Short mmCIF file of C-alpha atoms and ligand atoms in Angstrom, two decimals:
data_model
loop_
_atom_site.label_atom_id
_atom_site.label_comp_id
_atom_site.label_asym_id
_atom_site.label_seq_id
_atom_site.Cartn_x
_atom_site.Cartn_y
_atom_site.Cartn_z
CA MET A 1 8.51 31.08 18.45
CA THR A 2 11.76 32.08 16.81
CA LYS A 3 13.30 30.34 13.73
CA ASP A 4 15.60 28.33 15.14
CA ASP A 5 12.93 26.24 17.08
CA HIS A 6 11.29 24.88 13.50
CA LEU A 7 12.17 23.48 10.76
CA THR A 8 11.46 25.36 7.41
CA PHE A 9 9.04 24.33 4.92
CA ARG A 10 12.28 23.29 2.95
CA GLN A 11 13.88 21.79 5.54
CA PHE A 12 10.73 18.97 6.19
CA MET A 13 10.39 18.68 2.41
CA LEU A 14 14.06 17.77 2.16
CA ASN A 15 13.22 15.29 4.82
CA GLU A 16 10.31 13.63 3.15
CA TYR A 17 12.79 12.94 0.31
CA ARG A 18 14.78 11.26 1.98
CA GLU A 19 12.39 9.00 3.90
CA HIS A 20 9.91 8.74 1.07
CA GLY A 21 11.70 9.94 -2.08
CA THR A 22 9.43 12.56 -2.54
CA PRO A 23 10.48 13.66 -6.27
CA LYS A 24 12.35 17.24 -5.92
CA ASP A 25 9.94 18.63 -8.74
CA LEU A 26 6.99 18.14 -6.17
CA ILE A 27 9.14 19.86 -3.33
CA PHE A 28 9.94 22.97 -5.70
CA LEU A 29 6.24 23.19 -6.77
CA LEU A 30 5.24 23.46 -3.48
CA GLU A 31 7.33 25.83 -2.37
CA ASP A 32 6.33 28.06 -5.74
CA ILE A 33 2.78 27.28 -3.87
CA ALA A 34 3.90 28.41 -0.85
CA THR A 35 5.02 31.62 -2.60
CA ALA A 36 1.94 31.94 -4.04
CA CYS A 37 -0.46 31.58 -0.83
CA ARG A 38 2.40 34.25 0.95
CA THR A 39 1.40 36.57 -1.55
CA ILE A 40 -2.31 36.17 -1.45
CA SER A 41 -2.30 36.67 2.54
CA HIS A 42 -0.39 39.74 1.76
CA LYS A 43 -2.91 41.04 -0.30
CA ILE A 44 -5.76 40.18 1.42
CA ARG A 45 -4.51 42.00 4.83
CA SER A 46 -3.75 45.15 2.33
CA GLY A 47 -6.90 44.71 0.83
CA ALA A 48 -8.82 47.49 2.16
CA PHE A 49 -6.44 50.08 1.32
CA ALA A 50 -5.84 48.55 -2.48
CA GLY A 51 -9.72 48.90 -2.65
CA THR A 52 -9.82 45.18 -3.73
CA LEU A 53 -12.15 43.50 -0.97
CA GLY A 54 -15.13 43.87 -3.30
CA ALA A 55 -16.83 42.27 -6.23
CA THR A 56 -15.90 42.80 -9.69
CA GLU A 57 -18.95 42.86 -12.53
CA ASP A 58 -17.77 39.57 -13.37
CA THR A 59 -19.43 35.97 -13.21
CA ASN A 60 -17.55 32.83 -12.92
CA VAL A 61 -18.34 29.57 -14.64
CA GLN A 62 -20.76 28.52 -11.50
CA GLY A 63 -22.77 31.61 -11.79
CA GLU A 64 -20.96 33.55 -8.85
CA THR A 65 -20.00 36.80 -8.75
CA GLN A 66 -16.08 37.08 -8.86
CA LYS A 67 -14.84 39.22 -5.95
CA GLN A 68 -11.51 41.07 -7.06
CA LEU A 69 -9.18 38.86 -4.88
CA ASP A 70 -11.06 35.90 -6.32
CA VAL A 71 -9.45 37.22 -9.50
CA ILE A 72 -5.76 37.98 -7.95
CA ALA A 73 -5.70 34.89 -5.93
CA ASN A 74 -6.38 32.83 -9.42
CA ASP A 75 -3.50 35.03 -11.32
CA GLN A 76 -0.64 34.19 -8.20
CA PHE A 77 -1.85 30.42 -8.52
CA MET A 78 -1.66 30.57 -12.42
CA MET A 79 2.23 32.00 -12.43
CA HIS A 80 3.66 30.23 -9.39
CA CYS A 81 2.31 26.71 -10.84
CA ALA A 82 3.62 27.32 -14.29
CA ASN A 83 7.32 27.43 -12.75
CA CYS A 84 7.24 23.93 -12.79
CA SER A 85 7.42 22.04 -15.96
CA ARG A 86 6.40 19.21 -14.62
CA VAL A 87 2.94 20.42 -14.65
CA ALA A 88 0.83 20.04 -17.82
CA ALA A 89 -2.42 21.35 -16.89
CA LEU A 90 -4.58 23.72 -14.15
CA VAL A 91 -8.13 23.69 -13.10
CA SER A 92 -9.44 26.26 -11.27
CA GLU A 93 -12.94 27.30 -9.89
CA GLU A 94 -12.46 30.83 -11.61
CA LEU A 95 -11.64 29.41 -14.64
CA ASP A 96 -14.09 27.88 -17.22
CA ASN A 97 -11.91 25.27 -18.93
CA VAL A 98 -8.60 23.62 -18.26
CA VAL A 99 -5.90 25.56 -18.77
CA TRP A 100 -2.71 23.24 -20.63
CA LEU A 101 0.79 24.55 -19.97
CA LYS A 102 2.41 22.31 -22.27
CA ASP A 103 1.83 20.53 -26.08
CA LYS A 104 1.81 16.78 -24.72
CA ALA A 105 0.84 15.48 -21.07
CA GLU A 106 3.35 12.95 -20.18
CA ALA A 107 3.04 10.19 -17.51
CA GLY A 108 4.68 11.77 -14.60
CA ASP A 109 3.34 15.29 -15.36
CA TYR A 110 0.92 16.98 -12.88
CA ILE A 111 -2.33 18.29 -13.10
CA ILE A 112 -2.96 20.79 -10.48
CA TYR A 113 -6.68 21.76 -9.05
CA PHE A 114 -7.20 24.71 -7.12
CA ASP A 115 -9.86 26.74 -5.49
CA PRO A 116 -7.41 30.18 -5.07
CA LEU A 117 -9.75 31.48 -2.39
CA ASP A 118 -12.44 30.01 -0.51
CA GLY A 119 -15.12 31.68 1.89
CA SER A 120 -14.68 34.86 -0.41
CA SER A 121 -17.91 35.85 0.69
CA ASN A 122 -16.00 36.79 4.15
CA LEU A 123 -13.44 38.74 2.39
CA GLU A 124 -15.41 42.35 3.46
CA LEU A 125 -15.86 41.18 7.03
CA ASN A 126 -12.17 40.44 8.00
CA ILE A 127 -13.04 36.64 8.94
CA SER A 128 -10.67 34.11 7.82
CA VAL A 129 -10.81 32.93 4.01
CA GLY A 130 -8.08 30.12 2.55
CA SER A 131 -7.02 28.65 -0.41
CA ILE A 132 -7.23 24.61 -1.53
CA PHE A 133 -4.90 23.31 -4.10
CA SER A 134 -4.92 19.29 -5.09
CA ILE A 135 -2.04 17.37 -6.95
CA VAL A 136 -2.60 14.17 -9.40
CA GLU A 137 0.24 12.42 -11.31
CA LEU A 138 -0.46 11.13 -14.84
CA LYS A 139 -0.14 7.55 -14.58
CA GLU A 140 -0.10 7.37 -18.77
CA PRO A 141 0.28 9.99 -21.32
CA LEU A 142 -3.04 11.94 -22.42
CA ALA A 143 -4.30 11.02 -25.71
CA GLU A 144 -6.00 14.39 -25.95
CA LEU A 145 -5.96 17.67 -24.19
CA THR A 146 -9.43 18.05 -23.35
CA ASP A 147 -11.52 19.28 -19.88
CA GLU A 148 -12.60 15.27 -19.82
CA ALA A 149 -9.00 14.16 -19.70
CA VAL A 150 -8.32 15.93 -16.30
CA LEU A 151 -11.32 14.54 -14.64
CA ILE A 152 -9.48 11.92 -12.87
CA PRO A 153 -10.61 10.48 -8.96
CA GLY A 154 -9.69 11.78 -5.54
CA SER A 155 -8.05 8.57 -5.05
CA GLU A 156 -4.90 9.14 -7.56
CA GLN A 157 -3.56 12.37 -5.63
CA ILE A 158 -0.46 12.76 -4.72
CA CYS A 159 -0.84 15.67 -2.94
CA ALA A 160 -3.09 18.20 -1.17
CA GLY A 161 -3.06 21.19 0.85
CA TYR A 162 -4.41 24.50 1.68
CA SER A 163 -3.35 27.42 3.26
CA LEU A 164 -5.60 29.55 5.73
CA TYR A 165 -5.59 33.22 6.15
CA GLY A 166 -6.47 33.95 9.23
CA PRO A 167 -4.65 35.96 12.51
CA SER A 168 -1.41 33.90 10.80
CA THR A 169 -1.24 32.27 7.44
CA SER A 170 -0.63 28.44 8.07
CA LEU A 171 0.23 26.07 5.06
CA VAL A 172 -1.07 22.48 5.72
CA ILE A 173 0.22 19.76 3.24
CA THR A 174 0.02 16.03 2.95
CA THR A 175 1.88 13.71 0.23
CA GLY A 176 0.61 10.97 1.38
CA HIS A 177 2.60 10.47 4.78
CA GLY A 178 0.04 11.85 7.24
CA VAL A 179 -0.52 15.86 7.80
CA ASN A 180 1.74 18.37 8.59
CA GLY A 181 1.18 22.51 9.55
CA PHE A 182 3.72 25.03 9.19
CA THR A 183 2.98 29.20 9.78
CA HIS A 184 4.11 31.82 7.99
CA LEU A 185 6.71 33.75 10.42
CA ASN A 186 5.79 37.19 9.45
CA GLY A 187 9.03 39.23 7.90
CA SER A 188 11.44 35.66 6.96
CA GLY A 189 9.61 34.81 3.60
CA GLU A 190 9.61 31.55 5.52
CA PHE A 191 6.82 28.92 6.70
CA LEU A 192 7.97 27.32 9.69
CA LEU A 193 6.81 23.41 10.90
CA THR A 194 4.60 24.19 13.71
CA PHE A 195 1.90 21.75 13.90
CA PRO A 196 3.57 18.44 12.93
CA ASN A 197 1.65 14.75 12.58
CA MET A 198 -2.13 16.72 12.97
CA THR A 199 -4.75 14.09 13.75
CA VAL A 200 -8.43 14.14 13.87
CA PRO A 201 -9.49 12.26 17.18
CA ALA A 202 -12.14 9.96 16.38
CA GLU A 203 -14.60 11.08 19.06
CA THR A 204 -16.25 14.77 18.75
CA ASN A 205 -18.66 17.02 20.33
CA GLU A 206 -18.51 19.51 17.43
CA TYR A 207 -20.42 20.15 13.99
CA ALA A 208 -20.78 22.36 11.32
CA ILE A 209 -23.49 22.77 9.72
CA ASN A 210 -25.60 26.06 7.67
CA ALA A 211 -28.42 25.37 10.05
CA SER A 212 -30.38 27.94 7.55
CA ARG A 213 -30.94 25.37 5.32
CA GLN A 214 -33.08 22.86 7.67
CA LYS A 215 -35.91 22.84 5.87
CA TYR A 216 -34.18 21.19 2.33
CA TRP A 217 -32.16 18.65 4.68
CA GLU A 218 -32.91 15.05 3.67
CA PRO A 219 -33.76 12.40 6.10
CA ALA A 220 -30.50 11.32 7.38
CA ILE A 221 -28.90 14.95 8.26
CA ALA A 222 -32.12 15.93 9.81
CA ARG A 223 -32.01 12.65 12.14
CA TYR A 224 -28.41 13.21 12.98
CA ILE A 225 -28.69 17.38 13.88
CA ASP A 226 -31.72 16.27 15.29
CA GLU A 227 -30.24 14.22 17.77
CA CYS A 228 -27.37 16.44 18.75
CA LEU A 229 -29.49 19.35 19.59
CA ALA A 230 -31.29 16.59 22.16
CA GLY A 231 -28.43 16.93 23.89
CA VAL A 232 -28.06 15.01 27.21
CA ASP A 233 -31.92 13.92 26.82
CA GLY A 234 -31.78 12.41 23.76
CA PRO A 235 -30.32 9.42 22.36
CA ARG A 236 -26.79 10.46 21.99
CA GLU A 237 -26.83 11.53 26.12
CA ARG A 238 -24.25 14.23 25.99
CA LYS A 239 -24.30 17.97 24.73
CA PHE A 240 -23.06 19.26 21.48
CA ASN A 241 -21.51 22.39 20.35
CA MET A 242 -21.85 23.84 16.74
CA ARG A 243 -19.60 26.42 14.84
CA TRP A 244 -20.13 27.89 11.42
CA VAL A 245 -17.33 29.96 10.00
CA ALA A 246 -18.72 29.72 5.96
CA SER A 247 -15.21 29.10 4.66
CA MET A 248 -14.74 25.55 4.41
CA VAL A 249 -10.73 25.92 5.15
CA ALA A 250 -11.48 27.35 8.12
CA GLU A 251 -13.38 24.78 9.44
CA VAL A 252 -11.24 21.88 7.94
CA HIS A 253 -8.54 23.66 10.21
CA ARG A 254 -10.43 23.37 13.38
CA ILE A 255 -11.40 19.77 12.84
CA LEU A 256 -7.07 19.00 12.25
CA THR A 257 -6.93 20.94 15.49
CA ARG A 258 -9.67 19.63 17.96
CA GLY A 259 -11.69 17.11 15.88
CA GLY A 260 -15.28 17.81 14.87
CA VAL A 261 -17.51 16.79 11.81
CA PHE A 262 -18.36 19.27 8.93
CA LEU A 263 -21.34 18.97 6.57
CA TYR A 264 -22.46 20.57 3.44
CA PRO A 265 -24.77 17.99 2.60
CA ARG A 266 -26.55 17.44 -0.70
CA ASP A 267 -30.06 18.98 0.12
CA ALA A 268 -33.61 19.23 -2.08
CA GLU A 269 -32.42 22.78 -3.03
CA ASN A 270 -28.88 21.79 -4.20
CA ALA A 271 -29.84 18.44 -5.25
CA ALA A 272 -29.68 19.13 -8.80
CA MET A 273 -26.36 20.53 -9.12
CA GLY A 274 -25.50 17.58 -6.78
CA GLY A 275 -24.26 19.61 -3.62
CA ARG A 276 -22.81 22.91 -2.83
CA LEU A 277 -19.11 22.30 -2.58
CA ARG A 278 -16.79 21.27 -5.61
CA LEU A 279 -15.35 17.99 -5.85
CA LEU A 280 -12.15 18.56 -7.44
CA TYR A 281 -10.62 21.32 -5.91
CA GLU A 282 -12.56 21.51 -2.51
CA ALA A 283 -13.81 18.14 -1.51
CA SER A 284 -11.39 16.09 -2.91
CA PRO A 285 -8.15 17.44 -1.38
CA MET A 286 -10.24 18.42 1.77
CA ALA A 287 -11.12 14.49 1.49
CA PHE A 288 -7.36 13.48 1.36
CA ILE A 289 -6.30 15.80 4.05
CA ILE A 290 -8.83 14.67 6.52
CA GLU A 291 -8.45 10.95 5.83
CA GLN A 292 -4.32 11.38 5.98
CA ALA A 293 -5.05 12.83 9.39
CA GLY A 294 -7.20 9.82 10.55
CA GLY A 295 -10.46 11.06 9.77
CA LYS A 296 -13.27 10.07 7.10
CA ALA A 297 -15.06 11.96 3.96
CA SER A 298 -17.97 10.66 2.69
CA THR A 299 -20.90 12.34 0.47
CA GLY A 300 -23.31 10.52 2.68
CA GLU A 301 -23.48 7.31 0.25
CA VAL A 302 -19.59 6.91 -0.90
CA GLN A 303 -16.07 8.04 -0.05
CA ILE A 304 -15.52 11.01 -1.66
CA MET A 305 -11.84 9.84 -2.97
CA ASP A 306 -14.11 7.41 -4.96
CA LEU A 307 -16.27 9.61 -6.51
CA MET A 308 -15.65 9.72 -10.67
CA PRO A 309 -15.88 13.07 -11.42
CA THR A 310 -17.79 13.86 -14.75
CA ASP A 311 -17.26 17.27 -14.83
CA LEU A 312 -14.59 20.00 -13.72
CA HIS A 313 -16.67 21.94 -11.66
CA GLN A 314 -19.24 19.36 -10.43
CA ARG A 315 -20.47 19.54 -7.17
CA CYS A 316 -21.05 17.02 -4.29
CA GLY A 317 -22.43 16.42 -0.51
CA VAL A 318 -19.63 16.78 2.05
CA ILE A 319 -19.40 15.08 5.16
CA LEU A 320 -15.93 15.06 7.07
CA GLY A 321 -13.90 14.90 10.14
CA SER A 322 -14.30 12.82 13.22
CA SER A 323 -14.47 9.17 11.94
CA GLU A 324 -17.03 8.37 14.56
CA GLU A 325 -19.55 11.08 13.67
CA VAL A 326 -18.76 10.22 9.53
CA ASP A 327 -19.59 6.35 10.03
CA ARG A 328 -22.70 7.08 11.94
CA ILE A 329 -24.30 9.58 9.27
CA ASP A 330 -23.10 7.39 6.41
CA ALA A 331 -25.20 4.47 8.68
CA TYR A 332 -28.51 7.09 9.23
CA HIS A 333 -27.88 7.52 5.35
CA ARG A 334 -27.74 3.57 4.75
CA ASP A 335 -30.99 3.63 7.28
P1 LIG B 401 -16.43 29.76 -2.26
O1 LIG B 401 -15.88 30.75 -1.83
O2 LIG B 401 -14.84 29.50 -3.14
O3 LIG B 401 -17.17 29.99 -3.66
O4 LIG B 401 -16.58 28.89 -1.45
C1 LIG B 401 -17.48 28.91 -0.11
C2 LIG B 401 -17.79 27.70 0.28
C3 LIG B 401 -17.09 27.05 1.23
O5 LIG B 401 -16.03 27.56 1.86
C4 LIG B 401 -18.35 26.86 2.83
O6 LIG B 401 -18.20 26.13 3.53
C5 LIG B 401 -19.27 27.51 1.79
O7 LIG B 401 -19.36 27.81 0.46
C6 LIG B 401 -20.11 28.47 2.55
O8 LIG B 401 -21.54 28.34 2.06
P2 LIG B 401 -22.99 29.21 2.73
O9 LIG B 401 -22.49 30.29 2.01
O10 LIG B 401 -24.23 28.33 2.31
O11 LIG B 401 -22.85 29.29 4.14
MN1 LIG B 402 -14.46 27.41 -2.23
MN1 LIG B 403 -13.28 29.81 -4.06
#
């Protein structure tokens, strides 16, 4: 790959501006987020030398031990997102409350929700991790700057994206006009368009679930997985393959590349919390990306983007990917 063969992230975004009127402020903000992701990628790659792969002594608001790189990645997001004067507030997995960057939140201001480092249990293992973000534009000024004021459903997102820190560093975004994937060209400081118009095929033979939770599954999930496992002799009359990276970003990237369905459903053990994955900065942005690529995203009962959040760190069941499989799992829930 040479630089000349591919649009740079800026060239691509300027085309989006000409074709769709994407606001320049959003373009600058996304360039800052891209810088944060490039820096995080570098910090992860040098983590073994810097001694930063392990845990801190702190826990976050969800009661999870914070890794040093969770905190480092959070700092990068906070610093780079604050460059944009339209950003009114930041919501992070690693912070208890909303961080307000302005005294007043006007119509047109942005709220950014992010999981600075997703899959951080994989850090010491040199297995892919990622960052996830979601951007909402306020339609009206906010009367009060409270945590409740930013409980906005995913259907209001104007942009979502993730960066995958794998063998290469990817940046995948949607601004509501399809999904496009960029790769960081090492040494150039630039993300180049390498995967234009990413789509999720409707059909698939691959699913991803943490099967160690089988005894907690609800009947609809147990039935779906049983039928996949039964292979050619079962009701599906075909073989299924399974993957589980334990990094949602890596699972979503696989699904955008070759299809599949990802399940982290609500189950008997996590039901009291609403599920495992967080709505505002994990489920919603991934749902927006997957739907923009032609896939579907549901909790089993409702579309993820239609869920009305009631808490900043709210959790929900997540079933997303190839539309035929998500439709089938939804139907099993209705049964
Ligand atoms: P985080 O590292 O931000 O807490 O999120 C990890 C998430 C997600 O990436 C992954 O799909 C899931 O947790 C893994 O869960 P298990 O440990 O149950 O496999
Ligand atoms: Mn996460
Ligand atoms: Mn995280």
